[in-house]
């Protein structure tokens, strides 16, 4: 029967059914694709998003074409294998297309075996890129075809093998130069005269020369070598986002059969294969195929805006015209990221773009638009989202709901005076400190080494500099970042980061011999290095990295196949490059160039700058001369005046991109305060002290006077936590103000924000049980501590275009906020696991009551968390629909967000399953359920590839050993708790 009190439950569950109907409509009625339009041209078709196998046949009298949806997996499972067979009838003939093989993420490489009779020519283009040319193949060098053993029908270069060697013939002007002559010219620095080149005689065979540079117009290449006993072969790239997909087919018509390999796949524009078979002209394609539209779209203009001085895109937009002659309709539209346009049920989204290749005469610049046709499916799904949100809100505030019921039970438990918690000895977590060992830096100093005074370093800190991401930052931010990168700390000995980095610029010879580079422990023994080494010690005689060969081998491996030594070697090479760049002044980009289209800033000695503005370069260099002089005599008046001149020049020339003086000062203060590092330490300390106070008050019979004192002390601790919670929030506010966007756009910011929301959850439920707040504080402290482990990059960076949306504040804030509430549920589950382990007959009544109380609180926090997680996930779908043209695409992040929702939905429904409704099962599940959240956040960001890659940190190639050890420890705790709980129940049942 209908009951008004069940309306929340009804709307919540009916929403799932409606969402599933909407998903089915999207999957089977709607479709999506990609439209590519060059600037100044139009298009009336899209490329399908789903991969399809296109089979086209022409017998001279008629044509037939079919497109078969073809989803393939690199893992061929027997029950759900890739095998398929299609038949296309044309006239009296039939073409059979049968699956043979599928290879995913493959790259072309070379295999050499003595048994092979083939020969491959190695052609070098674009610097050092090898391209392998087999017999009867054609390779394009730019727009010039180069063939081996095959006659060309268009102007190009032909190569053939003869008994006397290899010959070359060109049908367009070509000249060549031996590499030996080029190397001599490079050593002397002299320009190569035209007389040094030799011309090939047109249309005549000549000797093909290896290690020789060939030039044809603007194109050039080197024939490096002839490789015998070799074949081109596909090899797995070992990376999830590198390489192409290849589908191998057997095609049969009549008595003729051919094996065809197609390159394409999901989201790839296919490479068609044309061939004759049984007198039929056949065309095969695998990938995104063309789908006609009932109107045309013209790209009038495409505009790409970059961050100042950077190649990173800030935004891009397309000015379009919709042309529909049948309906006599024409309309101009603008499309950019998070701003869509609609027509006739089709939605167009700014997806990507193509830039012009200066080497070709054509203009390749244009736009790439995601196109979605799913009006019905989207509408139905959004109705489901709305109903679900209504159901969640009603279930929290309903007087007959589960949430209100749990709250009532907690109030009843609170009224029982003797329901207090467990032994002081139950929880003890060892504190460890990570102390840097002292290092003896006493070395013979270089002839010149000076350091600017501390007071002047405060003035220099606000000098603006453009980093490599294009962001204009105070010199203090750059110095802080570089100091941490190379030395692991934001200071060196008694020097602050500004003194340290400026001295490195000014006196490179000294600092090249100073042990400033922190060496990871795993490298120290194997490479025989100390904890800190000078850059000269890890440099080869050539000036390159000393272990360049080892580094190249490690870098070429996929992340998942690198061991710890290789990962740290790559990090050491990064430090080596950073130090060399500092010593070479590459980071000192302090001079904005007048009227520069891309707002690029330059180092004072840059030649291109000095050619147009030598005066500014000279004035800037004067400042460095003044601080060198001041470092000797202590008088910084000239240096300070000249620094003001430079700062004024920066703000005059680059007024449209420089941050305000107030913002610069706040950023410097933010760097110096180290808010989050201070916060986690206080959180951890106060959290443990509060636990100790709690256990003392529970298990010690104290006089009322002492009890009052402990109560006052606890209130003082709560006040301290409130102060540092505000302090924590101020840090987030600083990042928001400095960056200009919400401070949860990358992994580092998200973890800091989750810790802050976790504290809110703790404060909300702290009155329910005294152990809630200490547990919450310790969890928040550990979250922030993770950000201090160099796993996540704390640098403030510009936003990628897709994140420039109000949805960043809504979707990300809600979904990451849910992690705080679910994290609290997990901590309470862990506390209860430990309580189960130490529960005995002597303390059973008290411990059981507290387990019950914490279980109710855990379920309440979990309910709030899962509601926020679900709403946040669906809001993410709406954002994706606005940005990418589909609200769900099974991206790894989307998939694991859904997995997390389902995991917690199942846990909350355990109480309806007789075998699973015990409090012990719920607590085990609430603790381990958070692993789904951890993988959604860390696992997906660092180990999988998807659209959410902008949230990544440095990344992990595999699961770290400490994670495996932690899982084993927690598993043993869970098993022990299960055994103890079973033993206790058995004892009580007697």
Short mmCIF file of C-alpha atoms in Angstrom, two decimals, residues 309-566:
data_model
loop_
_atom_site.label_atom_id
_atom_site.label_comp_id
_atom_site.label_asym_id
_atom_site.label_seq_id
_atom_site.Cartn_x
_atom_site.Cartn_y
_atom_site.Cartn_z
CA UNK A 309 55.12 32.80 -22.39
CA UNK A 310 53.97 29.21 -22.57
CA UNK A 311 52.80 26.68 -25.14
CA UNK A 312 50.07 25.50 -22.75
CA UNK A 313 46.58 26.44 -24.00
CA UNK A 314 44.56 28.73 -21.77
CA UNK A 315 41.41 28.54 -23.90
CA UNK A 316 40.31 27.90 -27.46
CA UNK A 317 37.12 28.77 -29.28
CA UNK A 318 35.48 28.35 -32.68
CA UNK A 319 33.34 30.85 -34.55
CA UNK A 320 30.91 28.71 -36.53
CA UNK A 321 28.04 29.08 -38.97
CA UNK A 322 25.25 26.50 -39.18
CA UNK A 323 23.97 26.20 -42.76
CA UNK A 324 20.73 24.30 -43.41
CA UNK A 325 19.56 24.96 -47.02
CA UNK A 326 16.52 22.66 -46.74
CA UNK A 327 15.05 24.76 -43.94
CA UNK A 328 16.49 28.03 -45.28
CA UNK A 329 18.35 28.46 -41.98
CA UNK A 330 21.73 30.06 -41.28
CA UNK A 331 23.07 31.06 -37.88
CA UNK A 332 26.41 32.16 -36.46
CA UNK A 333 27.47 30.47 -33.22
CA UNK A 334 30.44 30.52 -30.84
CA UNK A 335 31.67 27.32 -29.19
CA UNK A 336 34.38 27.05 -26.54
CA UNK A 337 35.16 24.80 -23.58
CA UNK A 338 32.10 24.50 -21.31
CA UNK A 339 30.01 26.55 -23.79
CA UNK A 340 28.01 24.44 -26.25
CA UNK A 341 25.61 25.04 -29.11
CA UNK A 342 22.55 23.02 -30.19
CA UNK A 343 20.72 22.46 -33.45
CA UNK A 344 18.09 19.85 -34.39
CA UNK A 345 18.89 17.63 -31.40
CA UNK A 346 22.65 17.74 -32.08
CA UNK A 347 24.95 19.30 -29.47
CA UNK A 348 28.37 20.62 -30.44
CA UNK A 349 31.19 20.88 -27.90
CA UNK A 350 34.69 22.29 -28.23
CA UNK A 351 36.85 19.20 -27.94
CA UNK A 352 40.28 19.88 -29.42
CA UNK A 353 41.99 21.54 -32.35
CA UNK A 354 44.56 21.13 -35.13
CA UNK A 355 47.44 23.55 -35.59
CA UNK A 356 48.95 24.57 -38.90
CA UNK A 357 52.10 22.76 -40.04
CA UNK A 358 54.47 25.47 -41.34
CA UNK A 359 56.24 22.88 -43.51
CA UNK A 360 53.22 22.42 -45.75
CA UNK A 361 51.56 24.94 -48.07
CA UNK A 362 48.07 24.00 -46.86
CA UNK A 363 46.42 25.55 -43.81
CA UNK A 364 45.71 22.64 -41.43
CA UNK A 365 44.51 24.87 -38.57
CA UNK A 366 41.01 24.05 -37.52
CA UNK A 367 38.64 22.87 -34.86
CA UNK A 368 37.58 19.49 -33.51
CA UNK A 369 34.06 19.36 -32.14
CA UNK A 370 32.48 16.58 -30.11
CA UNK A 371 28.96 15.96 -31.41
CA UNK A 372 26.25 14.34 -29.35
CA UNK A 373 22.73 13.27 -30.38
CA UNK A 374 20.96 12.13 -27.24
CA UNK A 375 18.22 14.58 -26.31
CA UNK A 376 15.81 11.88 -25.09
CA UNK A 377 18.34 9.82 -23.10
CA UNK A 378 19.84 12.88 -21.42
CA UNK A 379 16.43 14.25 -20.39
CA UNK A 380 15.30 10.94 -18.87
CA UNK A 381 18.60 10.50 -17.04
CA UNK A 382 18.51 14.04 -15.60
CA UNK A 383 14.99 13.37 -14.28
CA UNK A 384 16.45 10.30 -12.53
CA UNK A 385 19.26 12.42 -11.06
CA UNK A 386 16.72 14.93 -9.71
CA UNK A 387 14.53 12.23 -8.14
CA UNK A 388 17.56 10.64 -6.50
CA UNK A 389 18.69 13.94 -4.98
CA UNK A 390 15.15 14.55 -3.64
CA UNK A 391 15.07 11.04 -2.15
CA UNK A 392 18.43 11.53 -0.44
CA UNK A 393 17.44 14.85 1.12
CA UNK A 394 14.07 13.51 2.30
CA UNK A 395 15.68 10.39 3.82
CA UNK A 396 17.95 12.54 6.01
CA UNK A 397 15.20 14.84 7.31
CA UNK A 398 12.27 12.39 7.30
CA UNK A 399 10.96 11.74 10.87
CA UNK A 400 10.57 8.05 9.99
CA UNK A 401 13.85 7.68 8.11
CA UNK A 402 16.85 5.54 8.98
CA UNK A 403 19.02 8.59 9.69
CA UNK A 404 16.57 9.91 12.33
CA UNK A 405 16.26 6.39 13.76
CA UNK A 406 20.03 6.12 14.24
CA UNK A 407 20.13 9.52 15.91
CA UNK A 408 17.39 8.45 18.35
CA UNK A 409 19.27 5.27 19.24
CA UNK A 410 22.42 7.32 19.92
CA UNK A 411 20.50 9.63 22.26
CA UNK A 412 19.21 6.61 24.21
CA UNK A 413 22.73 5.22 24.52
CA UNK A 414 23.99 8.58 25.70
CA UNK A 415 21.51 8.58 28.54
CA UNK A 416 23.12 5.46 29.98
CA UNK A 417 25.77 6.91 32.27
CA UNK A 418 28.03 3.89 32.30
CA UNK A 419 28.50 3.59 28.52
CA UNK A 420 32.15 4.67 28.24
CA UNK A 421 34.96 3.44 26.02
CA UNK A 422 37.80 1.01 26.32
CA UNK A 423 41.38 0.47 27.58
CA UNK A 424 44.07 3.11 27.14
CA UNK A 425 46.46 0.49 25.84
CA UNK A 426 44.19 -0.49 22.94
CA UNK A 427 45.41 2.11 20.48
CA UNK A 428 49.02 3.14 20.25
CA UNK A 429 50.56 4.42 17.08
CA UNK A 430 54.31 4.98 17.13
CA UNK A 431 55.42 8.41 16.13
CA UNK A 432 58.42 8.57 13.88
CA UNK A 433 60.44 11.52 12.79
CA UNK A 434 62.17 11.78 9.47
CA UNK A 435 65.49 13.40 10.32
CA UNK A 436 67.90 14.47 7.66
CA UNK A 437 71.44 13.38 8.42
CA UNK A 438 74.09 16.03 8.78
CA UNK A 439 76.45 16.37 5.91
CA UNK A 440 79.91 17.80 5.95
CA UNK A 441 79.98 20.47 3.29
CA UNK A 442 83.52 21.50 4.02
CA UNK A 443 85.12 21.57 0.61
CA UNK A 444 87.65 23.88 -0.90
CA UNK A 445 85.51 26.83 -2.06
CA UNK A 446 85.59 28.12 -5.60
CA UNK A 447 87.49 31.39 -6.08
CA UNK A 448 84.28 33.46 -6.07
CA UNK A 449 81.32 32.85 -3.78
CA UNK A 450 79.11 35.51 -2.32
CA UNK A 451 75.60 35.64 -0.87
CA UNK A 452 73.20 38.58 -0.83
CA UNK A 453 72.11 39.86 2.56
CA UNK A 454 68.98 38.51 4.21
CA UNK A 455 67.27 41.94 4.18
CA UNK A 456 67.84 42.42 0.46
CA UNK A 457 66.62 38.88 -0.21
CA UNK A 458 63.24 40.04 1.17
CA UNK A 459 63.19 42.80 -1.47
CA UNK A 460 64.28 40.41 -4.23
CA UNK A 461 61.60 37.89 -3.21
CA UNK A 462 58.87 39.99 -4.87
CA UNK A 463 60.67 40.33 -8.23
CA UNK A 464 58.42 38.73 -10.82
CA UNK A 465 59.59 35.85 -13.00
CA UNK A 466 57.79 33.73 -15.59
CA UNK A 467 57.99 30.00 -14.95
CA UNK A 468 57.88 27.33 -17.66
CA UNK A 469 54.10 26.87 -17.26
CA UNK A 470 53.70 30.54 -18.19
CA UNK A 471 52.56 31.65 -14.71
CA UNK A 472 53.99 34.94 -13.45
CA UNK A 473 55.28 34.24 -9.93
CA UNK A 474 57.38 36.05 -7.34
CA UNK A 475 61.03 35.02 -7.33
CA UNK A 476 60.45 33.59 -3.86
CA UNK A 477 57.99 31.01 -5.25
CA UNK A 478 60.43 29.97 -7.97
CA UNK A 479 63.31 29.77 -5.47
CA UNK A 480 61.22 27.77 -3.01
CA UNK A 481 60.22 25.29 -5.71
CA UNK A 482 63.74 24.87 -7.13
CA UNK A 483 65.31 24.54 -3.67
CA UNK A 484 62.87 21.78 -2.70
CA UNK A 485 63.38 20.07 -6.06
CA UNK A 486 67.16 19.78 -5.85
CA UNK A 487 67.90 19.84 -2.12
CA UNK A 488 64.69 18.52 -0.57
CA UNK A 489 64.30 21.60 1.64
CA UNK A 490 63.44 25.28 1.11
CA UNK A 491 66.80 26.40 2.48
CA UNK A 492 70.46 25.47 2.31
CA UNK A 493 72.55 25.56 5.47
CA UNK A 494 71.80 29.04 6.86
CA UNK A 495 70.67 30.50 3.53
CA UNK A 496 67.02 31.08 2.73
CA UNK A 497 65.78 29.88 -0.65
CA UNK A 498 66.15 33.30 -2.35
CA UNK A 499 69.76 33.69 -1.18
CA UNK A 500 70.50 30.10 -2.20
CA UNK A 501 69.06 30.20 -5.73
CA UNK A 502 70.32 33.71 -6.54
CA UNK A 503 73.84 32.76 -5.43
CA UNK A 504 73.66 29.70 -7.72
CA UNK A 505 72.88 32.00 -10.65
CA UNK A 506 75.63 34.46 -9.80
CA UNK A 507 78.47 32.07 -8.96
CA UNK A 508 77.91 28.85 -10.96
CA UNK A 509 81.52 27.66 -10.68
CA UNK A 510 81.34 27.47 -6.90
CA UNK A 511 77.93 25.83 -6.78
CA UNK A 512 78.89 23.26 -9.39
CA UNK A 513 81.28 21.84 -6.77
CA UNK A 514 78.97 22.24 -3.76
CA UNK A 515 77.05 19.14 -2.50
CA UNK A 516 73.52 20.47 -2.97
CA UNK A 517 71.75 17.64 -4.83
CA UNK A 518 69.86 15.24 -2.57
CA UNK A 519 70.44 11.64 -3.67
CA UNK A 520 67.66 9.07 -3.05
CA UNK A 521 68.75 6.33 -0.65
CA UNK A 522 68.27 3.55 -3.21
CA UNK A 523 70.94 5.15 -5.46
CA UNK A 524 73.56 5.92 -2.84
CA UNK A 525 75.06 2.45 -2.40
CA UNK A 526 74.79 1.25 -6.00
CA UNK A 527 76.20 4.44 -7.55
CA UNK A 528 78.59 5.02 -4.62
CA UNK A 529 77.20 8.45 -3.85
CA UNK A 530 76.77 10.34 -0.59
CA UNK A 531 73.46 11.72 0.62
CA UNK A 532 74.23 15.09 -1.02
CA UNK A 533 76.49 15.49 -4.05
CA UNK A 534 77.67 18.36 -6.27
CA UNK A 535 76.44 18.44 -9.87
CA UNK A 536 80.03 18.00 -11.08
CA UNK A 537 80.12 14.57 -9.41
CA UNK A 538 77.20 13.26 -11.46
CA UNK A 539 78.39 14.82 -14.73
CA UNK A 540 80.28 12.96 -17.43
CA UNK A 541 83.24 14.56 -19.21
CA UNK A 542 80.91 15.37 -22.09
CA UNK A 543 78.73 17.41 -19.76
CA UNK A 544 75.86 14.93 -19.93
CA UNK A 545 74.40 12.95 -17.05
CA UNK A 546 77.00 10.46 -15.83
CA UNK A 547 74.68 7.45 -16.12
CA UNK A 548 73.05 8.54 -19.38
CA UNK A 549 72.87 5.01 -20.78
CA UNK A 550 71.16 3.64 -17.67
CA UNK A 551 68.83 6.63 -17.69
CA UNK A 552 67.88 6.13 -21.36
CA UNK A 553 67.10 2.46 -20.76
CA UNK A 554 65.00 3.29 -17.71
CA UNK A 555 63.17 6.13 -19.47
CA UNK A 556 62.30 3.95 -22.46
CA UNK A 557 60.57 1.42 -20.21
CA UNK A 558 56.92 1.80 -19.33
CA UNK A 559 56.35 3.04 -15.77
CA UNK A 560 54.94 -0.31 -14.68
CA UNK A 561 58.19 -2.08 -15.64
CA UNK A 562 60.60 0.30 -13.90
CA UNK A 563 62.08 -0.85 -10.62
CA UNK A 564 62.74 1.51 -7.71
CA UNK A 565 66.33 2.14 -8.77
CA UNK A 566 65.25 3.19 -12.27
#
